[in-house]
CSV table of C-alpha atoms in Angstrom, one decimal:
chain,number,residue,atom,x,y,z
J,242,UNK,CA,166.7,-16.5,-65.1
J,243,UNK,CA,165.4,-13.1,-65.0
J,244,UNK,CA,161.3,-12.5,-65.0
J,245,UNK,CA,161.9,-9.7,-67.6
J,246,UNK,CA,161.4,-10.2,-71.1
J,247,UNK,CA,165.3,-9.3,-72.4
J,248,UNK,CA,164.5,-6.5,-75.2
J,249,UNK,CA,166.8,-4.1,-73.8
J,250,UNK,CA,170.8,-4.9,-74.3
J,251,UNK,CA,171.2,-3.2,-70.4
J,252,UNK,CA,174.2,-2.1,-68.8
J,253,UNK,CA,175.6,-3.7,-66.3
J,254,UNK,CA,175.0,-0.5,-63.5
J,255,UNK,CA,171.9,-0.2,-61.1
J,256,UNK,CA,171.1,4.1,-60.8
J,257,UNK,CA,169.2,4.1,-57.7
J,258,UNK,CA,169.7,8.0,-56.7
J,259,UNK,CA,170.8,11.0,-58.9
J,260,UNK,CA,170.5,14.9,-58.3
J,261,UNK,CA,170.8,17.2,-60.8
J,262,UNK,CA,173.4,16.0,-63.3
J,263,UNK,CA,175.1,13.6,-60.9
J,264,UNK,CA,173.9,9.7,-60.5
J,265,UNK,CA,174.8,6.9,-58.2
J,266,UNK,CA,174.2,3.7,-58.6
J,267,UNK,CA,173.5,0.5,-56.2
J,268,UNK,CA,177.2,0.2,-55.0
J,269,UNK,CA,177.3,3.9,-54.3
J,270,UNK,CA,179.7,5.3,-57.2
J,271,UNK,CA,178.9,8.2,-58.6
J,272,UNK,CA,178.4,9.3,-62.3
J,273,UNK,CA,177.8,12.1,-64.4
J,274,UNK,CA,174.5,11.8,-66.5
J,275,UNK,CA,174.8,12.8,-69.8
J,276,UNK,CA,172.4,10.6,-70.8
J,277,UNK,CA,169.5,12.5,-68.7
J,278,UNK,CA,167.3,9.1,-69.7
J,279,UNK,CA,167.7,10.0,-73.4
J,280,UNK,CA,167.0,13.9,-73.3
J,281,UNK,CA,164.1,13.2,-70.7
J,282,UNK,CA,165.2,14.9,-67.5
J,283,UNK,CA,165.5,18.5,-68.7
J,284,UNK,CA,165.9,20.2,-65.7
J,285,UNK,CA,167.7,17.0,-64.0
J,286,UNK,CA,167.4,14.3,-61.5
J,287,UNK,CA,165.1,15.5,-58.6
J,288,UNK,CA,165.1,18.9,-59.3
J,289,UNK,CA,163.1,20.9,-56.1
J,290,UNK,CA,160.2,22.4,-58.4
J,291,UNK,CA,159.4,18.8,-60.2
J,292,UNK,CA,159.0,17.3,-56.7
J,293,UNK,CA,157.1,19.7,-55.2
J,294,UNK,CA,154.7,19.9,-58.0
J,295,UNK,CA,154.3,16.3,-58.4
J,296,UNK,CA,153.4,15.8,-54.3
J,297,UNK,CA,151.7,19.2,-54.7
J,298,UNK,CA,149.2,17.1,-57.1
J,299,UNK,CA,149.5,13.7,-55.7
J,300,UNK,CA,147.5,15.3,-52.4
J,301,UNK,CA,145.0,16.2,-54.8
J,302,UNK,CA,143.7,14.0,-57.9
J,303,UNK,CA,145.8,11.6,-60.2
J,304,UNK,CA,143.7,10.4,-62.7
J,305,UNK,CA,140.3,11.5,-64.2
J,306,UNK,CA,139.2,10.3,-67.4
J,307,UNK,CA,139.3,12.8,-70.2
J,308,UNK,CA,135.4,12.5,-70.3
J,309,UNK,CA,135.7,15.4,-68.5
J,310,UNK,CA,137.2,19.3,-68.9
J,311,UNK,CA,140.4,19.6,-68.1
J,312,UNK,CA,141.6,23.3,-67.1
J,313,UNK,CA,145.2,22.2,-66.2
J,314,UNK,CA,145.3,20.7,-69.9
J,315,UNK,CA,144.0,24.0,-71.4
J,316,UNK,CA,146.6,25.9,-69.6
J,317,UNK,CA,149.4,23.6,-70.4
J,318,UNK,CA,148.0,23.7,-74.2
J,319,UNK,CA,148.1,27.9,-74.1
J,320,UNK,CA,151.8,27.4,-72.7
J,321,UNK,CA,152.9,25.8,-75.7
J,322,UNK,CA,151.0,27.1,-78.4
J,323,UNK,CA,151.7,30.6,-77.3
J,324,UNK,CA,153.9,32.8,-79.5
J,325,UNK,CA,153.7,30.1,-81.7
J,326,UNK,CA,151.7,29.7,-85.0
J,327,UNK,CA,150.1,26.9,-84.1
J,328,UNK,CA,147.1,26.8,-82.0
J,329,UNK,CA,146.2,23.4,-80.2
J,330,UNK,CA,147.2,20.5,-78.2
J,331,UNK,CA,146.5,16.8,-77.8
J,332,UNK,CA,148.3,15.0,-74.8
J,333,UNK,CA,149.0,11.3,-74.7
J,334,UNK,CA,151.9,9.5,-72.9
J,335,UNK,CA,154.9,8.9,-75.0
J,336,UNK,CA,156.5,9.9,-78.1
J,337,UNK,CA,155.3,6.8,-80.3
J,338,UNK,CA,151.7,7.3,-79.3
J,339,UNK,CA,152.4,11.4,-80.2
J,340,UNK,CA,153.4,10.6,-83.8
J,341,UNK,CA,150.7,8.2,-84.2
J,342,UNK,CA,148.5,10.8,-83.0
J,343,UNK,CA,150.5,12.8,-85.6
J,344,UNK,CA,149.9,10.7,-88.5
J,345,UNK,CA,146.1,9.8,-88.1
J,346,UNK,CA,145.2,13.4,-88.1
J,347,UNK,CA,147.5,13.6,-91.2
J,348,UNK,CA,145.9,10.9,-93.2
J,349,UNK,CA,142.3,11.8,-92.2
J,350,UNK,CA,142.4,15.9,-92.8
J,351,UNK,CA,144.0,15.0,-96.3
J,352,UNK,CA,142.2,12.1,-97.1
J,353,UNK,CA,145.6,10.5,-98.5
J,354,UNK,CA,147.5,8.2,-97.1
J,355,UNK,CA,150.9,8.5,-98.3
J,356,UNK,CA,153.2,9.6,-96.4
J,357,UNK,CA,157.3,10.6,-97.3
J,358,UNK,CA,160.3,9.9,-94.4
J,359,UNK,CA,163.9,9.5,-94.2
J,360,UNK,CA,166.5,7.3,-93.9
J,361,UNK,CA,168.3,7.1,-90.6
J,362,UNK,CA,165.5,8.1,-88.8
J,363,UNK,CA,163.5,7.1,-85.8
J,364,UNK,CA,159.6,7.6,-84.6
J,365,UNK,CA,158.9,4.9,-82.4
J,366,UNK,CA,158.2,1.3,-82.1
J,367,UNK,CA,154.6,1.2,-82.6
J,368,UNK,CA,153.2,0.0,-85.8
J,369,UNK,CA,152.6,3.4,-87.3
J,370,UNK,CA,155.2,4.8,-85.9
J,371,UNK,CA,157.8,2.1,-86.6
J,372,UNK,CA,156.4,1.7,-90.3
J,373,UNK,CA,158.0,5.7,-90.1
J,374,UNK,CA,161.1,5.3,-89.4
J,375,UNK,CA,163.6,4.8,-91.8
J,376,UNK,CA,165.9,1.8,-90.1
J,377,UNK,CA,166.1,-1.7,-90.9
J,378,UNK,CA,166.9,-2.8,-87.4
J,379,UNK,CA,163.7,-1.4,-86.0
J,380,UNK,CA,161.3,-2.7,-88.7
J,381,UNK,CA,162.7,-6.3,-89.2
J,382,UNK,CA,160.8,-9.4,-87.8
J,383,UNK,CA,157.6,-8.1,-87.6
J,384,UNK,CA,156.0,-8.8,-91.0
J,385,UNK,CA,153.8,-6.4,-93.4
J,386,UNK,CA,154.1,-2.6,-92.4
J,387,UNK,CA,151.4,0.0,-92.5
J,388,UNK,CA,151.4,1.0,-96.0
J,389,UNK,CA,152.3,4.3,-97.7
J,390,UNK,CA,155.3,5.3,-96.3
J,391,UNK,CA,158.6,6.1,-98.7
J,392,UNK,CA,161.8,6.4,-97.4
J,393,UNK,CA,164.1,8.8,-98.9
J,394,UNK,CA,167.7,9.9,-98.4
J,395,UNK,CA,168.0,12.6,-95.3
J,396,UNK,CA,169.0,16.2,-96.8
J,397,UNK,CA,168.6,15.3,-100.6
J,398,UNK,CA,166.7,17.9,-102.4
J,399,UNK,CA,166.4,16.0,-105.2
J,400,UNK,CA,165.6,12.5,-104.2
J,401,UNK,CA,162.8,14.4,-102.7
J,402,UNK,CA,161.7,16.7,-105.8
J,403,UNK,CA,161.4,13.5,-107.6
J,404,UNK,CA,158.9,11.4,-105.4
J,405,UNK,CA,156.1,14.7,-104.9
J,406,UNK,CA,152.7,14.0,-106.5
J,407,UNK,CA,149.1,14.1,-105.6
J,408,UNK,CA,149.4,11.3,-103.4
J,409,UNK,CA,151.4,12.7,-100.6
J,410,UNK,CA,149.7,13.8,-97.6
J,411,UNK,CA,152.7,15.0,-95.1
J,412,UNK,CA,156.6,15.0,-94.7
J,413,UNK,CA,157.7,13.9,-91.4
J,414,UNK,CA,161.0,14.1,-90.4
J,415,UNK,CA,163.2,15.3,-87.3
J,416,UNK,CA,165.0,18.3,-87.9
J,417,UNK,CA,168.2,16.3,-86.0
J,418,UNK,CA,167.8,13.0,-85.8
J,419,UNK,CA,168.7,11.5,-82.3
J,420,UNK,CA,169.0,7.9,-83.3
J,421,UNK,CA,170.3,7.9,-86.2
J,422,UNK,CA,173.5,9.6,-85.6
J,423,UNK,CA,172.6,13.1,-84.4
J,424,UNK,CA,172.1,14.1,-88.0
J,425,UNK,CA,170.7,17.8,-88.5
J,426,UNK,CA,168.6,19.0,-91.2
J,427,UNK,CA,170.4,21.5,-93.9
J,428,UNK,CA,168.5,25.2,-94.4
J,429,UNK,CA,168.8,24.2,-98.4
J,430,UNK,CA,166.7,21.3,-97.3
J,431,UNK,CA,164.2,22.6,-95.0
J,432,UNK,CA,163.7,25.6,-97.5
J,433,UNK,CA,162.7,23.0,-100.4
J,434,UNK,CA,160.9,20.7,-97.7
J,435,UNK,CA,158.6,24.1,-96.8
J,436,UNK,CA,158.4,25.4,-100.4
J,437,UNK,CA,157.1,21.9,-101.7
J,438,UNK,CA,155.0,21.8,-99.0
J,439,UNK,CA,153.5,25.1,-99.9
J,440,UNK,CA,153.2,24.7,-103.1
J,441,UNK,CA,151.7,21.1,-103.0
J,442,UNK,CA,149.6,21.5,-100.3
J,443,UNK,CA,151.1,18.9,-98.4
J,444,UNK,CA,151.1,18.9,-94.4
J,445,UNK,CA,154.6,19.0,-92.5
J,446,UNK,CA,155.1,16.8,-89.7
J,447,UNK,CA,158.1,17.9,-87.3
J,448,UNK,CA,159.2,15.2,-84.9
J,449,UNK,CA,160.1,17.1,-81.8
J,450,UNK,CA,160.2,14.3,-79.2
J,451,UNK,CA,163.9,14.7,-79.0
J,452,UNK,CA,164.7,18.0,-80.1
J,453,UNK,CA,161.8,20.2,-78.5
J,454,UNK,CA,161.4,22.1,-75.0
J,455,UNK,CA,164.6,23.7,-74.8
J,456,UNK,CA,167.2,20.7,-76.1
J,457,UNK,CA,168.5,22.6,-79.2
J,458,UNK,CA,168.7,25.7,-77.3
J,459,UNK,CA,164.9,27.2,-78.4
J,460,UNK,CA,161.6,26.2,-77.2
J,461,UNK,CA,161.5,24.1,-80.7
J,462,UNK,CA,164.1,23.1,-83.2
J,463,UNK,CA,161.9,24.4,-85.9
J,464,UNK,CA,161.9,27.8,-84.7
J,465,UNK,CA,165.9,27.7,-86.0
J,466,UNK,CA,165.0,27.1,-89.5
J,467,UNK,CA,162.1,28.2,-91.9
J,468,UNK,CA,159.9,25.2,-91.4
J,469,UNK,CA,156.4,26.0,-90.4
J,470,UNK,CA,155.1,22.3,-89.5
J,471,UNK,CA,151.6,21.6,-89.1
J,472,UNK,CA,152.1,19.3,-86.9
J,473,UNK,CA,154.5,18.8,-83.9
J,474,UNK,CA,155.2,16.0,-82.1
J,475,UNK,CA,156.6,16.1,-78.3
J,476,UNK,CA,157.6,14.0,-75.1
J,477,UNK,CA,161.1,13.4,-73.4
J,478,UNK,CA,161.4,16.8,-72.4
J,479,UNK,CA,158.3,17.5,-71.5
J,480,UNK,CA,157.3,16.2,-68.4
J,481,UNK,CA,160.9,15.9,-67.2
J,482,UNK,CA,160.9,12.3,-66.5
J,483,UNK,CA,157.1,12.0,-66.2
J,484,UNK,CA,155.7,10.2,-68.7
J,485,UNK,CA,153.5,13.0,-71.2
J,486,UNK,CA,153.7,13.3,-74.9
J,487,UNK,CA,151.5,15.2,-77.1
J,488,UNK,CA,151.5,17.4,-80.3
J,489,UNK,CA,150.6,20.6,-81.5
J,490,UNK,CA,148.9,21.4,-84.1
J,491,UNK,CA,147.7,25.0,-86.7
J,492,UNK,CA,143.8,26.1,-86.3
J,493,UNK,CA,143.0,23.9,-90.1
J,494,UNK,CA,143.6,20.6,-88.2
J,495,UNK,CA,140.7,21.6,-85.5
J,496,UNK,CA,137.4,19.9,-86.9
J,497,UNK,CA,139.7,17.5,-88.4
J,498,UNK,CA,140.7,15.8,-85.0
J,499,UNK,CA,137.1,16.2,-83.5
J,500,UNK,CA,135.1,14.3,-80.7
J,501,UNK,CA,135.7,10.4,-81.5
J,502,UNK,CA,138.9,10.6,-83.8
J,503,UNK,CA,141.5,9.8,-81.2
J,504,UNK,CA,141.8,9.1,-77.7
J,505,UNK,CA,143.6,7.6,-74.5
J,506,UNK,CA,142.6,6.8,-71.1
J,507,UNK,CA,146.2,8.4,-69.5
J,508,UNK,CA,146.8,11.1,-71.8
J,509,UNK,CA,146.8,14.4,-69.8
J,510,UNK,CA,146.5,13.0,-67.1
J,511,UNK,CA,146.7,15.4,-63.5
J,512,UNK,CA,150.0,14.4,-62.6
J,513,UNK,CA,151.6,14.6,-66.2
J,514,UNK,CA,150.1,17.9,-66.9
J,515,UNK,CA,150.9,19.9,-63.3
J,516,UNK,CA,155.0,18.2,-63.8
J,517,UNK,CA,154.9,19.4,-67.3
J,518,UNK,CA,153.5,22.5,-66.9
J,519,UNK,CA,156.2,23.4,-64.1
J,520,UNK,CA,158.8,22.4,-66.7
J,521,UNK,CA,158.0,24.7,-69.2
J,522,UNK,CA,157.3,27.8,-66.3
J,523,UNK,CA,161.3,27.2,-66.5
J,524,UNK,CA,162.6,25.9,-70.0
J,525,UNK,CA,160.7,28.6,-72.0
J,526,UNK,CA,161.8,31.8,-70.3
J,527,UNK,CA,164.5,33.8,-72.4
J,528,UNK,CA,167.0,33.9,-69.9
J,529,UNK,CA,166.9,29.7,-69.5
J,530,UNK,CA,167.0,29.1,-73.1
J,531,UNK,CA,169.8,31.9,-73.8
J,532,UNK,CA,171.7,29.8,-70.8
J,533,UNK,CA,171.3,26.4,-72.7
J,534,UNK,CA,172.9,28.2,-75.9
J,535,UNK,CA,175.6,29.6,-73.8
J,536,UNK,CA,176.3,26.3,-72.3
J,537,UNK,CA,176.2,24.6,-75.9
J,538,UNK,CA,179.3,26.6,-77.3
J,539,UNK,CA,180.9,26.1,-73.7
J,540,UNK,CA,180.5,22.5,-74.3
J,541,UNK,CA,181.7,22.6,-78.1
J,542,UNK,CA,184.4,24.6,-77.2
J,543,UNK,CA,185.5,22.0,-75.1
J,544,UNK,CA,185.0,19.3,-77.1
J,545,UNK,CA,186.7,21.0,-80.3
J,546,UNK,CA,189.8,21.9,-77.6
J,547,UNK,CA,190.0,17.9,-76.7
J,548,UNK,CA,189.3,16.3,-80.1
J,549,UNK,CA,191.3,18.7,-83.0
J,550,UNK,CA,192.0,15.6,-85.4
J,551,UNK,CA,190.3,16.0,-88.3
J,552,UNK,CA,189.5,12.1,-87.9
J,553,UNK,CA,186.6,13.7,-84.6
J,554,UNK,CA,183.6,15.8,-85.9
J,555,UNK,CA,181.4,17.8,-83.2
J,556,UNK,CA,176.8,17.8,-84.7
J,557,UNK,CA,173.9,18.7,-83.2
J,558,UNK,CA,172.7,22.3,-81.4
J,559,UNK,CA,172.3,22.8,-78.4
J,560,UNK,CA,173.0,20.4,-75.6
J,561,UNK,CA,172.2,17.8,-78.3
J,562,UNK,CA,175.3,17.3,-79.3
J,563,UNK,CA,177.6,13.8,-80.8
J,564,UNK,CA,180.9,13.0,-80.9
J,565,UNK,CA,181.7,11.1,-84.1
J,566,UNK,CA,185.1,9.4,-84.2
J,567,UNK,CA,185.7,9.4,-87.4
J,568,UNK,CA,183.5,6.1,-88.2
J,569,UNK,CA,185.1,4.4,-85.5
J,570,UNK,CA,182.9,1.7,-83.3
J,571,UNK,CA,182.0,3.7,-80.5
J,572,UNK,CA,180.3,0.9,-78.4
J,573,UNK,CA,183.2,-0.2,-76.4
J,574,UNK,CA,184.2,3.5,-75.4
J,575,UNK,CA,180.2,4.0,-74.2
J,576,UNK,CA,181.3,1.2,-71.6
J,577,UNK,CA,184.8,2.4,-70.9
J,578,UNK,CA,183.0,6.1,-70.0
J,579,UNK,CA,180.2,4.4,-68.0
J,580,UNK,CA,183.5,2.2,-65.8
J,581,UNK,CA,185.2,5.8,-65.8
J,582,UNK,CA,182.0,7.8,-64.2
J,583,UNK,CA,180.3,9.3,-67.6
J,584,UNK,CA,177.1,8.2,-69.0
J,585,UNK,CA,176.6,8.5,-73.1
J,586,UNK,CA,175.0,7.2,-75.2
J,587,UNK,CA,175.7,5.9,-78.9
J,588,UNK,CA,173.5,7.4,-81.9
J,589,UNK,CA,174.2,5.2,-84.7
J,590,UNK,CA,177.5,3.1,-84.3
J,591,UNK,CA,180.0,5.9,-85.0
J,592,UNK,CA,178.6,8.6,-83.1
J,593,UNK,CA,178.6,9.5,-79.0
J,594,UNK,CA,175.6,11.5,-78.3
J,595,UNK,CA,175.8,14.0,-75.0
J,596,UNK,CA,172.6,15.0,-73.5
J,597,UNK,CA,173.1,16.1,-70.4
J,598,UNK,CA,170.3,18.4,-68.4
J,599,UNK,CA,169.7,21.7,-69.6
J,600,UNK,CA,171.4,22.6,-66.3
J,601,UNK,CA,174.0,21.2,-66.6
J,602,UNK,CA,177.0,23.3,-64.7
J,603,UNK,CA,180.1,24.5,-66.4
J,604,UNK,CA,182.6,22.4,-64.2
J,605,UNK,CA,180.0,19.6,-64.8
J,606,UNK,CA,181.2,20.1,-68.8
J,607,UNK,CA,184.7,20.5,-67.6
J,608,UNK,CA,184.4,17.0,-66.1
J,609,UNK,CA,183.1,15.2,-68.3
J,610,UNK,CA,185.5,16.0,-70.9
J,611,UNK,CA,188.2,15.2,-69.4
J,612,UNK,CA,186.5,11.8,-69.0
J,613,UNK,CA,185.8,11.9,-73.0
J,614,UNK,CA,189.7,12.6,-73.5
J,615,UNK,CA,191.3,10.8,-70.9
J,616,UNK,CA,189.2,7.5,-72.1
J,617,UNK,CA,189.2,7.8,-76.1
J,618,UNK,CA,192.5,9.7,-76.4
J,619,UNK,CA,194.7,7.9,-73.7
């Protein structure tokens, strides 16, 4: 009988050591990750500048409370914001507490409380967070919701159109969503998401925890689309396997979220911030990000060249990608590439999603699918 409560259906493998893109786990076989902890180790397993910064700040303070200033935070805050048009930063530890974050300062600089997702999406598994997100299986079992929240059909102009009155205080959506079956956002749907919003004054909240710091190929998926949110939400990325979420938010918001509005003991904390802040030093220079993209249509080149049935579609940007196989179960190939030496992971029930570091090598791509056709194909 294990001590651990049993909410995760785990895999039967122990990861005990990885570099880079490559894994091993208790026994000693070796894997590729194209997991990377579910678009959490940006730069991969152990990379040299992560660990140095990390015992680089360990010598020196781990925690103070955010009683005090923080000129790390600031820093990290000016990273983000810059070139941007938004203008500030909260930090906090995940991406549920980030959208939580997200839609408090929503409901409170509106003074309304209703607030419009989508189906098929996913926030987190806090209350707020999980009253967000538009899937059954997350919400079930855990009785009355936060109120306010209307789920409509992702990428339906209409359906949306028809629910916009003076009761809606934000749209929040992700512009691809990860969980629910790597799903990207149309241009005819961001352009009548941002002209509503405009024209209604309603805030936009972009869910970035997935997407942002370099995934899609661009600092943020937003920047590929006409969407100007007013609020962004972050983590994975972020700290590169240290846990730091946050969002960002434009200069209207400031005396909204003032001095006793929001809080949290760990948010920002030393640790999170110097990791995080050596992440971006690397994900958001030009050359890094134009690499990512190049490795994207390396890695759908691939894929396209292994799976040309019409029956296998290729979504996503950047190297946030699924493999749908044409409404077939994927569960049972997910184990069949983990006992062959690839880790994936499903989005939805039809759909493999690859996320493998944002260094990811070109043989590494190479390798991995061959895995993906040798295993689905033969």
């Amino acid at each position: 009988m294990s001590a651990l409560f049993q909410n995760y259906a785990r895999r039967p493998i122990s990861i005990v050591e990885g570099k880079g893109t490559i894994v091993h786990d208790s026994t000693g076989k070796r894997y590729l990750d194209f997991t990377s902890g579910i678009a959490v180790c940006s730069l991969g397993h152990a990379h040299p500048a992560l660990v140095s910064a990390i015992q680089a700040q360990s010598e020196k303070l781990w925690h103070v409370s955010n009683l005090f200033e923080s000129p790390d935070q600031e820093k990290l805050a000016e990273t983000l914001v810059k070139d941007t048009h938004l203008s500030h930063a909260f930090f906090c530890n995940s991406g549920a507490e980030a959208n939580e974050a997200a839609i408090k300062i929503a409901r409170k600089h509106t003074g309304k409380h209703h607030i419009l997702v989508f189906e098929q999406s996913f926030h987190g598994r806090t209350f707020g967070a999980m009253s967000a997100t538009g899937q059954d299986k997350v919400r079930n079992g855990f009785g009355p919701l936060v109120s306010k929240f209307t789920t409509l059909p992702f990428n339906d102009v209409e359906a949306l159109k028809a629910t916009i009155d003076d009761s809606v205080a934000a749209i929040m959506l992700e512009l691809i969503q990860g969980e629910g079956g790597v799903n990207a956002v149309t241009p005819e749907f961001a352009e009548a998401i941002q002209e509503i919003c405009n024209e209604n004054d309603i805030l936009l909240i972009v869910d970035e925890v997935q997407t942002g710091i370099g995934r899609t190929g661009t600092r943020f998926a937003y920047e590929q689309t006409v969407l100007k949110p007013n609020i962004v939400s972050m983590a994975k990325g972020l700290g590169g396997g240290f846990p730091i979420g946050g969002i960002l938010g434009t200069a209207e918001l400031f005396e909204t979220f003032n001095a006793g509005t929001h809080g949290t003991t760990f948010g920002g904390n030393p640790l999170g911030v110097a990791v995080a802040q050596t992440v971006l030093d690397n994900v958001f220079q030009p050359e890094f990000l134009a690499n990512v993209q190049q490795k994207s249509k390396y890695l759908v080149k691939k894929l396209k060249e292994a799976f040309p049935g019409e029956q296998y579609t290729i979504q996503g940007k950047g190297l946030m990608l699924g493999l749908s196989l044409g409404g077939e179960d994927v569960a049972p190939y997910v184990g069949k590439l983990d006992q062959a030496g690839l880790l994936t992971v499903a989005a939805g029930p039809t759909v493999i999603r690859l996320l493998p570091p944002l260094t990811v090598s070109e043989a590494e791509i190479d390798e991995a699918v061959a895995i993906l056709k040798s295993t689905i194909l033969e």
